[in-house]
XYZ file of N, CA and C in Angstrom:
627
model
N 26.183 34.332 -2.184
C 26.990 33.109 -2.182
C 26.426 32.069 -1.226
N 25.923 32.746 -0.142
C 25.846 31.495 1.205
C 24.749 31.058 0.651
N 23.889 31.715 -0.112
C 22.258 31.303 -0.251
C 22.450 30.477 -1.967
N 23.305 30.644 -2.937
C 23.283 29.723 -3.276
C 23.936 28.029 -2.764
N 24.896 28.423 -1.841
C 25.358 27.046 -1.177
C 24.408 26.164 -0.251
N 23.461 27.095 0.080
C 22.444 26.453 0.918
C 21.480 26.114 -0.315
N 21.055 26.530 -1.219
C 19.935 25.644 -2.303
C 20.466 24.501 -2.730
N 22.045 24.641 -3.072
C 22.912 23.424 -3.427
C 22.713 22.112 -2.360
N 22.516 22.894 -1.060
C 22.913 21.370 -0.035
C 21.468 21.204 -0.345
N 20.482 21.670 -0.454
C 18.932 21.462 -0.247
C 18.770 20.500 -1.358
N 19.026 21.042 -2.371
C 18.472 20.244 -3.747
C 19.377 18.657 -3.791
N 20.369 18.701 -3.262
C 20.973 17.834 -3.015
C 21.105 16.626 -1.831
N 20.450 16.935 -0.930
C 19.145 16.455 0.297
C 17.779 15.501 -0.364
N 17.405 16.638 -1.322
C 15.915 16.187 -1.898
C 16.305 15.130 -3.255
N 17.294 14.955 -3.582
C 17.981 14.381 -4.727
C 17.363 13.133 -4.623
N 18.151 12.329 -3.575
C 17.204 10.751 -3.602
C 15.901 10.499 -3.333
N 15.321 11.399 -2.963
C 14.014 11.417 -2.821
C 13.282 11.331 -4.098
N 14.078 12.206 -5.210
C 13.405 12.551 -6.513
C 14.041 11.509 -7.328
N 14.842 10.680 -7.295
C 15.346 9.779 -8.161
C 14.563 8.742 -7.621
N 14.043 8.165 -6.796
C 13.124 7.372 -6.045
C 11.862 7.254 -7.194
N 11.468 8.904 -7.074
C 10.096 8.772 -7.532
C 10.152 8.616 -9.072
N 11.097 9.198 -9.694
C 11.329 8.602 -10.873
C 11.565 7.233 -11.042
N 12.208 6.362 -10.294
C 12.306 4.762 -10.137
C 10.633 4.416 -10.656
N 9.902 4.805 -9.575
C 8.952 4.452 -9.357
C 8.064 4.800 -10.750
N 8.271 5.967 -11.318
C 7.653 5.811 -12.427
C 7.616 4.735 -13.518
N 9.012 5.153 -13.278
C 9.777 3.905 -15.003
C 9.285 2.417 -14.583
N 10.137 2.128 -13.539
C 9.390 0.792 -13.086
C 8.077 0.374 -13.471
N 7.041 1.476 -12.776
C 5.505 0.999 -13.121
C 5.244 0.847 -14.632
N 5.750 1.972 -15.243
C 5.277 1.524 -16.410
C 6.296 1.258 -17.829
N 7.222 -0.041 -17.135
C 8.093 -0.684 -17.895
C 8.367 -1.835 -17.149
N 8.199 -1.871 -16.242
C 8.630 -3.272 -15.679
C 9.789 -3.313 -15.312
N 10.112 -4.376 -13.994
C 11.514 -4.106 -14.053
C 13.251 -4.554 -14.506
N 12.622 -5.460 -15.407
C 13.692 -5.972 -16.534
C 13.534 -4.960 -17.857
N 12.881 -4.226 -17.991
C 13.179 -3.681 -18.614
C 13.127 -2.028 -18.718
N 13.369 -1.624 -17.538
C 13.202 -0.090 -17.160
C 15.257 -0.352 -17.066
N 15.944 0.719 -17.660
C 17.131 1.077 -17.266
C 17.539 2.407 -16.855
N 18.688 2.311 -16.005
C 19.382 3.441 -14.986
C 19.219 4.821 -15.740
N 18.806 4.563 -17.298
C 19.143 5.621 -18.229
C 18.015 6.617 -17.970
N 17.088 5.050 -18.410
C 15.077 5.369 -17.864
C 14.914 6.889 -16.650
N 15.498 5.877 -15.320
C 15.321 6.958 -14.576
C 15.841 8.275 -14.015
N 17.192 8.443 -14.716
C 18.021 9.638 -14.506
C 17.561 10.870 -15.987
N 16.794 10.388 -16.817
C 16.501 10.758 -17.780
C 14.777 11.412 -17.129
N 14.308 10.626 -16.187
C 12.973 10.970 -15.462
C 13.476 11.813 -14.640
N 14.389 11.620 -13.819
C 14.895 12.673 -12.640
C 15.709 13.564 -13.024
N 16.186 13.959 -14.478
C 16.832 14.906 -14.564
C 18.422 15.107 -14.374
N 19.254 13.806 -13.715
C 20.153 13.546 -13.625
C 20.975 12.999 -14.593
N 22.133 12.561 -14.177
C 22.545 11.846 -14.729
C 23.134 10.360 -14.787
N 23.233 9.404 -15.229
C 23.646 8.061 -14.967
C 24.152 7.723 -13.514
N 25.204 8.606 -13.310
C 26.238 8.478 -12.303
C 26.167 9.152 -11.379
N 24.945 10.250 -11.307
C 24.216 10.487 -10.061
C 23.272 9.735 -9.330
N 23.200 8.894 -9.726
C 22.285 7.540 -9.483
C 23.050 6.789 -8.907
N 23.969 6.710 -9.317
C 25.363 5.376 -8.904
C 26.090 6.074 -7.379
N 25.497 7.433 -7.088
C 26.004 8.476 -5.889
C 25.241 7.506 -4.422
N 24.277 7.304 -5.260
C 23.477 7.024 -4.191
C 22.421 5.628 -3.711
N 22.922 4.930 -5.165
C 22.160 3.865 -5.471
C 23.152 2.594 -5.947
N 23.730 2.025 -5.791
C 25.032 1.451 -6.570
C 24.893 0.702 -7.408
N 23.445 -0.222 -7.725
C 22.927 -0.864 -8.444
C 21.581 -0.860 -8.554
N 21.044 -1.451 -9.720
C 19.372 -1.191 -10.030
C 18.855 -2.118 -8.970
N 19.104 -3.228 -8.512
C 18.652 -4.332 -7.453
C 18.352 -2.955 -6.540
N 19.457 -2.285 -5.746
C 19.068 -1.417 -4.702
C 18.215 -0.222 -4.965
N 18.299 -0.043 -6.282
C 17.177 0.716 -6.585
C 15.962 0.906 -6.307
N 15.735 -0.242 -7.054
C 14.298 -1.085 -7.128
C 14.114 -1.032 -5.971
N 15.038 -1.816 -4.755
C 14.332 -2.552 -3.319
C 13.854 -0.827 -2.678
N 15.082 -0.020 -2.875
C 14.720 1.216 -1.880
C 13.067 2.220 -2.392
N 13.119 2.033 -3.892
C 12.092 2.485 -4.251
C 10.856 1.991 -3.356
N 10.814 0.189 -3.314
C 9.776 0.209 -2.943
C 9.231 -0.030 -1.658
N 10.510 -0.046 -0.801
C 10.450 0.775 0.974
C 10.150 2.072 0.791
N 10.353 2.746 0.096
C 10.154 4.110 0.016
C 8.397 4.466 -0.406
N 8.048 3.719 -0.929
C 6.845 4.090 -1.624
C 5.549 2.735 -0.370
N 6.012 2.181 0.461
C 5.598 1.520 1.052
C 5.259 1.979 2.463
N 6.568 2.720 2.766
C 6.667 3.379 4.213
C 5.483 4.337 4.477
N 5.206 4.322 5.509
C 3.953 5.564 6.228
C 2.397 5.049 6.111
N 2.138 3.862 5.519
C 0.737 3.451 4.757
C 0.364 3.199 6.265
N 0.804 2.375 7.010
C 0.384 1.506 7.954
C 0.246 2.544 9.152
N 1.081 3.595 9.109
C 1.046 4.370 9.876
C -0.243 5.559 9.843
N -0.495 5.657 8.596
C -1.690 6.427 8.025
C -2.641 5.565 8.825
N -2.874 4.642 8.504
C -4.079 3.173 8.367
C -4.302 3.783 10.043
N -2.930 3.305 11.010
C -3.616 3.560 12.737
C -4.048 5.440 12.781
N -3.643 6.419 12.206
C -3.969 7.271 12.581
C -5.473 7.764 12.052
N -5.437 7.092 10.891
C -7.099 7.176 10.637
C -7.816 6.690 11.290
N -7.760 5.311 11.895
C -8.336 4.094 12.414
C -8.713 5.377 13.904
N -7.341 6.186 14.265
C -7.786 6.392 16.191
C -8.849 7.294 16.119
N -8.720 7.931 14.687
C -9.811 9.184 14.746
C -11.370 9.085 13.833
N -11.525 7.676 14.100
C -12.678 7.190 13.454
C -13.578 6.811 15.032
N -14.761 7.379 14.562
C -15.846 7.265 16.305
C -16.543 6.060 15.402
N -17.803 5.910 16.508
C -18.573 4.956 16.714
C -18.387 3.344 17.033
N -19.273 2.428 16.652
C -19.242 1.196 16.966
C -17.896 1.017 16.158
N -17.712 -0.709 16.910
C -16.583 -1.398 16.424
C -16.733 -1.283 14.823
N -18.293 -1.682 14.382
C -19.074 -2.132 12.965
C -18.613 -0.819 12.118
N -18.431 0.428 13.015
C -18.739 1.889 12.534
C -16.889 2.116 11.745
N -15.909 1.385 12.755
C -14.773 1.954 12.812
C -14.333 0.740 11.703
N -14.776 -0.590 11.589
C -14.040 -1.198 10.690
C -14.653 -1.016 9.314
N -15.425 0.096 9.239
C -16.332 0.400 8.104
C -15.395 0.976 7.477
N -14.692 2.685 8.664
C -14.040 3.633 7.763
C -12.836 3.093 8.093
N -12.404 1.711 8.496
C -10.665 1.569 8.119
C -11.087 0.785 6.647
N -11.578 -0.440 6.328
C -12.092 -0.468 4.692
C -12.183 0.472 4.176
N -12.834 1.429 4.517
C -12.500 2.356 3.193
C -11.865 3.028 2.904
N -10.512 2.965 4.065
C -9.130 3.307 3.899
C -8.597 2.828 3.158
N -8.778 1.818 3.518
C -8.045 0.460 2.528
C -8.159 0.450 1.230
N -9.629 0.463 0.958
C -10.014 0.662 -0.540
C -9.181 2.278 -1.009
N -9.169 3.024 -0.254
C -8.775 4.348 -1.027
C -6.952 4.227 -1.363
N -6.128 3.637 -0.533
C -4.949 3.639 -0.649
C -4.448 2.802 -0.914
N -5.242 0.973 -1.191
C -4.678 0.427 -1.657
C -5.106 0.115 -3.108
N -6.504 0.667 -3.545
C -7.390 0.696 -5.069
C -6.917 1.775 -5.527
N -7.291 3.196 -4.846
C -7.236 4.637 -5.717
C -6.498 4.561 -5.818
N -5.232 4.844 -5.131
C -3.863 5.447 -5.361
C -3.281 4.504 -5.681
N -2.797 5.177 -6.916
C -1.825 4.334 -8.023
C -0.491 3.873 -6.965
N -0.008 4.212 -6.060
C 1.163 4.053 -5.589
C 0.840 2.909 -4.807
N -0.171 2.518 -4.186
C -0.602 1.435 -3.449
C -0.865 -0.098 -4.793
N -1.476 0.203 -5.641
C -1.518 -0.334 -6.660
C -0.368 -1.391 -7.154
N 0.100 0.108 -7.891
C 1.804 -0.408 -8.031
C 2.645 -1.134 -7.144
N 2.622 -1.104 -5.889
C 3.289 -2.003 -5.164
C 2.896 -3.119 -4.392
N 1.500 -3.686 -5.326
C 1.206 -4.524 -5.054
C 1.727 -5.541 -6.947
N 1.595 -4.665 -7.855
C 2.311 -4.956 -8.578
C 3.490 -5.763 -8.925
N 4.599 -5.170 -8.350
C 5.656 -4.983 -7.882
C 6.202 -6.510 -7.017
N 5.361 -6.969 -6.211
C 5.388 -7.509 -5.291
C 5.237 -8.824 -5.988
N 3.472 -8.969 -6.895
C 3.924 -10.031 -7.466
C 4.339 -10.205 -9.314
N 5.009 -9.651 -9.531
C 5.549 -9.752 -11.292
C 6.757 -9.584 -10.225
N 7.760 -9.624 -9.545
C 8.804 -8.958 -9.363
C 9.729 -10.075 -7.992
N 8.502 -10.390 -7.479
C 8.732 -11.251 -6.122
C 9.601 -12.367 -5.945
N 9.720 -12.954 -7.202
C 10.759 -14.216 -7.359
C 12.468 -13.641 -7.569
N 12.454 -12.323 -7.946
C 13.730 -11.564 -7.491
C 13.870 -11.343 -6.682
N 12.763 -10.693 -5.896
C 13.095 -10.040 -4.696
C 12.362 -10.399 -3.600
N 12.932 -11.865 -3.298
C 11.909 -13.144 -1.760
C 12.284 -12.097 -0.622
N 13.497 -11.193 -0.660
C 13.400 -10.769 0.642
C 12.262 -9.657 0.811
N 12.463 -8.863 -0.376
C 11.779 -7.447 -0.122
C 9.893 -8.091 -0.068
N 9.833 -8.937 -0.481
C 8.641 -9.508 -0.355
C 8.170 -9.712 1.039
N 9.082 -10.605 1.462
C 8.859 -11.363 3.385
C 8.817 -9.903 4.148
N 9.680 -9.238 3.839
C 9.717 -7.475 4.530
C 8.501 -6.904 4.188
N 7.841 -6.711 2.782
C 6.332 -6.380 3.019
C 5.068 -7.141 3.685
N 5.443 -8.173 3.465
C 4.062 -9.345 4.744
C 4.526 -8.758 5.894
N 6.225 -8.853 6.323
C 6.046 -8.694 8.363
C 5.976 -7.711 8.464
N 6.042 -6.372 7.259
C 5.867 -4.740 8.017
C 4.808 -4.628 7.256
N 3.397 -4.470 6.674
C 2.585 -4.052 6.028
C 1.373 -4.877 6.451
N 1.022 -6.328 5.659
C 0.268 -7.325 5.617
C 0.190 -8.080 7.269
N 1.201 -8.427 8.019
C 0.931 -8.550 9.202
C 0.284 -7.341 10.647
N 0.975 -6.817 10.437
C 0.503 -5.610 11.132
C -1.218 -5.022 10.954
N -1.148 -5.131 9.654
C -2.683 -5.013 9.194
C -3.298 -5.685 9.581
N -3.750 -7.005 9.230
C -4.328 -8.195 9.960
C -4.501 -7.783 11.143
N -3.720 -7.511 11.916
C -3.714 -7.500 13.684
C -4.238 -6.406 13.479
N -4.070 -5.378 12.909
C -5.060 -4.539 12.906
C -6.522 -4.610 13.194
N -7.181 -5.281 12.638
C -8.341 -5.577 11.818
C -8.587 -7.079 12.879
N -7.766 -7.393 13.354
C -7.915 -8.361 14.547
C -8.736 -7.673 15.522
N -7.185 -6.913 16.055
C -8.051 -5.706 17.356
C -8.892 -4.956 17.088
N -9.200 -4.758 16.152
C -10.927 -4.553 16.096
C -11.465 -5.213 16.368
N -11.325 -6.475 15.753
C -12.806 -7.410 15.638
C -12.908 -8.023 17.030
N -12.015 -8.722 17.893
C -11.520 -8.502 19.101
C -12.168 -7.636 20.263
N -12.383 -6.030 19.928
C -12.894 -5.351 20.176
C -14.519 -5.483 20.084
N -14.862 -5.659 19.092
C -16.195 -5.899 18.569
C -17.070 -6.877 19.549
N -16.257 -8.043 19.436
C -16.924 -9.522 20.267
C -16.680 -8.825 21.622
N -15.717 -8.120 22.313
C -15.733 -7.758 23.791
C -16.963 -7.212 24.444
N -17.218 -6.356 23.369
C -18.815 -5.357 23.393
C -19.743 -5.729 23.552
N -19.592 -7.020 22.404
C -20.954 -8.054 21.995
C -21.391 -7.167 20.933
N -20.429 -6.718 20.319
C -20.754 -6.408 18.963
C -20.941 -7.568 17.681
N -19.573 -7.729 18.034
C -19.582 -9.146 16.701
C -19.963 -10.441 17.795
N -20.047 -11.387 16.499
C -19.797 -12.985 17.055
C -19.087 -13.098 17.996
N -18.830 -14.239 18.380
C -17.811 -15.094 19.607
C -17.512 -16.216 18.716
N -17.730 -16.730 17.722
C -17.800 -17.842 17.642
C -17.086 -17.595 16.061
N -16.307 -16.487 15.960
C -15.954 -16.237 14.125
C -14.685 -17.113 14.202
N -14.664 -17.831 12.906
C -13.532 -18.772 12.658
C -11.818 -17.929 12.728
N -10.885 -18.307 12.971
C -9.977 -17.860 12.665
C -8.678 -17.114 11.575
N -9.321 -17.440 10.709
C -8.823 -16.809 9.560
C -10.138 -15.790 8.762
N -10.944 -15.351 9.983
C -11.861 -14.038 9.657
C -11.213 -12.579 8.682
N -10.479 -12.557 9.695
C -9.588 -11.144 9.030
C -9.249 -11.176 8.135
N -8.563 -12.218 7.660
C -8.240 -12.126 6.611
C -8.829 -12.338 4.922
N -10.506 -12.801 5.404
C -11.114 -12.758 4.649
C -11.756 -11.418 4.069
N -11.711 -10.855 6.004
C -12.328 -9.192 5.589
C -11.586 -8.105 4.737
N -10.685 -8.911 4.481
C -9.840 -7.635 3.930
C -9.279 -8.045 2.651
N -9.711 -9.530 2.556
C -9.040 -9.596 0.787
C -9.633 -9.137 -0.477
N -10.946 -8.632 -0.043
C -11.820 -8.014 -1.113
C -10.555 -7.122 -1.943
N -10.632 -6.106 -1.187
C -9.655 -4.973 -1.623
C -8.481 -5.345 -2.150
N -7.760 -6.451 -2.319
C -6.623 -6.753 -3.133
C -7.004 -7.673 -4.352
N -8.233 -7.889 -4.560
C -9.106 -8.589 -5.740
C -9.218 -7.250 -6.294
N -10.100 -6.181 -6.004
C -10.036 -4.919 -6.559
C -8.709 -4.146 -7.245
N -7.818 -4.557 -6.579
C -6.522 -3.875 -6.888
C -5.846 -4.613 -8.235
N -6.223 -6.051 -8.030
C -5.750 -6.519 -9.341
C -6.314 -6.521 -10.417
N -8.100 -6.051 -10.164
C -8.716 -5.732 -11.241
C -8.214 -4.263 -11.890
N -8.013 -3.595 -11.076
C -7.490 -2.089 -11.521
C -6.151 -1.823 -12.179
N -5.186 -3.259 -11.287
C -3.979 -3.284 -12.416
C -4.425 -3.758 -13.878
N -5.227 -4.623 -14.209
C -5.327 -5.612 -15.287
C -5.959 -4.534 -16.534
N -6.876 -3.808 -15.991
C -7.870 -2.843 -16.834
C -7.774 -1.417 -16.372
N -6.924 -1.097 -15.703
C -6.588 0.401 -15.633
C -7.794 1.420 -15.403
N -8.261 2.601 -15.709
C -9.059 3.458 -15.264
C -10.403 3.359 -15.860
N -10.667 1.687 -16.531
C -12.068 1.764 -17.036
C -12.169 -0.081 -16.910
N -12.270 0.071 -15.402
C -12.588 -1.781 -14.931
C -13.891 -2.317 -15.258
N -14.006 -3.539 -15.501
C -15.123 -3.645 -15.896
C -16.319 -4.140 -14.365
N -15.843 -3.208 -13.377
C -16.848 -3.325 -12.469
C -17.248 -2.060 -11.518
N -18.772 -1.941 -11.175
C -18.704 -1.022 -10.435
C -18.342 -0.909 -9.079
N -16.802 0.045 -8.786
C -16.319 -0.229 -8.034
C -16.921 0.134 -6.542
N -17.722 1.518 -6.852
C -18.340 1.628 -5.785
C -19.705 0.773 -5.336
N -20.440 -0.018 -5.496
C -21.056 -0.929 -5.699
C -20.590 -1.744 -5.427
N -18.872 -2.237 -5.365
C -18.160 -3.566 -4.533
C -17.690 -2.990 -3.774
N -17.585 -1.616 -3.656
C -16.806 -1.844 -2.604
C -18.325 -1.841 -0.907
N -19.203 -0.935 -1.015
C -20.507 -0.985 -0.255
C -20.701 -2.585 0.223
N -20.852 -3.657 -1.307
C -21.476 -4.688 -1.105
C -20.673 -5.388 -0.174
N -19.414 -5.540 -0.393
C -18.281 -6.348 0.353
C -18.490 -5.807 1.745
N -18.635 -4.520 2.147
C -18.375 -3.914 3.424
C -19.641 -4.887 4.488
N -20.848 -4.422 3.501
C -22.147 -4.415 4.244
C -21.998 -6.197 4.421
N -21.529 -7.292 3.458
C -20.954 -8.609 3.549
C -20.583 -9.316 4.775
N -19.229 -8.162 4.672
C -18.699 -8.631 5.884
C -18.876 -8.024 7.058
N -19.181 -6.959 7.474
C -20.232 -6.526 8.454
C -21.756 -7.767 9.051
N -22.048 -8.162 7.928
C -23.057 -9.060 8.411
C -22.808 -10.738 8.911
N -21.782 -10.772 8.452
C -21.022 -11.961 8.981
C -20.458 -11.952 10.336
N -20.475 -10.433 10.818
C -19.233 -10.671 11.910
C -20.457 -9.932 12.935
N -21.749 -9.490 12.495
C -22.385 -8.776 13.786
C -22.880 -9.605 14.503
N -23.172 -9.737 16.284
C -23.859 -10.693 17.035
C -25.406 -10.425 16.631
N -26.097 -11.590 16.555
C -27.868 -11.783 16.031
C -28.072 -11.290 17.620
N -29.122 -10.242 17.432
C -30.153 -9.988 18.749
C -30.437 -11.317 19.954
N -30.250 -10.791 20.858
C -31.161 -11.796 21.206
C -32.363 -11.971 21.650
């Protein structure tokens, strides 16, 4: 008895977690005017009004889905970033190709860039909430590196101010190529992604003297 009451509270714990990821399915591949409550309780195994337990409307759906599928990236991004050695040049090499892996490979990074813009004129807030927790933080990321870099006399002294943000928009050009054409883009990705790196690497290193 006790041990089925304890799978009951468990499965029932993990419940919104799994109606989440079903959101997240239907959504991606229906859009979200036209994915319904039916969509995803029919993905999660539930029912209508187990959804309504925990979700009260598709608006909160949607928004929690995609805090949910958003959360931990940035946190990944610094813990990779502390355990990456070498030069400044060395470390903003393997946070790019963080970037490229979680915001190109993985469909979930993808999708919520998706999301963000087919979806954004509904949802101005959940939007402004991904620039000040995701997109800002990053930047400064990729600041204090470069920051780092010029301290060394690694990079320039003299890089314009909206650097960073050049270094890093490659990878969301990639991402929209991968939404548009799916698992057969018409570019070689590894080949942009090298060229862009070695790009902007050469833009930002100090010339010998």
């Amino acid at each position: 008895m006790f041990k089925c009451e304890g799978f009951r509270r468990r499965r029932k714990a993990e419940r919104p977690a799994e109606i989440l990821d079903a959101a997240f399915a239907a959504f991606a591949d229906r859009g979200y005017a036209a994915t319904r409550l039916e969509d995803v309780a029919a993905r999660a195994g539930v029912t209508k009004g187990t959804i309504y337990l925990y979700f009260p409307t598709k608006e909160k759906l949607f928004e929690d889905m995609v805090r949910s599928h958003s959360a931990g990236l940035l946190s990944e991004a610094d813990a990779f970033l502390a355990g990456a050695e070498g030069t400044s040049a060395d470390r903003l090499r393997t946070l790019l190709h963080f970037l490229y892996t979680r915001c190109v490979e993985d469909r979930c990074g993808r999708e919520i860039l998706r999301f963000m813009v087919a979806e954004g004129k509904l949802f101005p807030q959940l939007v402004a909430e991904n620039y000040r927790d995701f997109v800002m933080p990053m930047l400064a990321m990729v600041n204090a590196l470069v920051d780092q870099g010029v301290a060394a006399g690694q990079f320039r002294a003299d890089l314009p101010r909206e650097t960073v943000r050049i270094v890093i928009a490659p990878t969301f050009f990639l991402s929209v190529i991968r939404l548009i054409f799916g698992d057969a883009p018409p570019v070689d990705e590894e080949a942009y992604v090298e060229a862009h790196i070695n790009m902007a690497l050469a833009g930002l290193l100090a010339k010998p003297a």
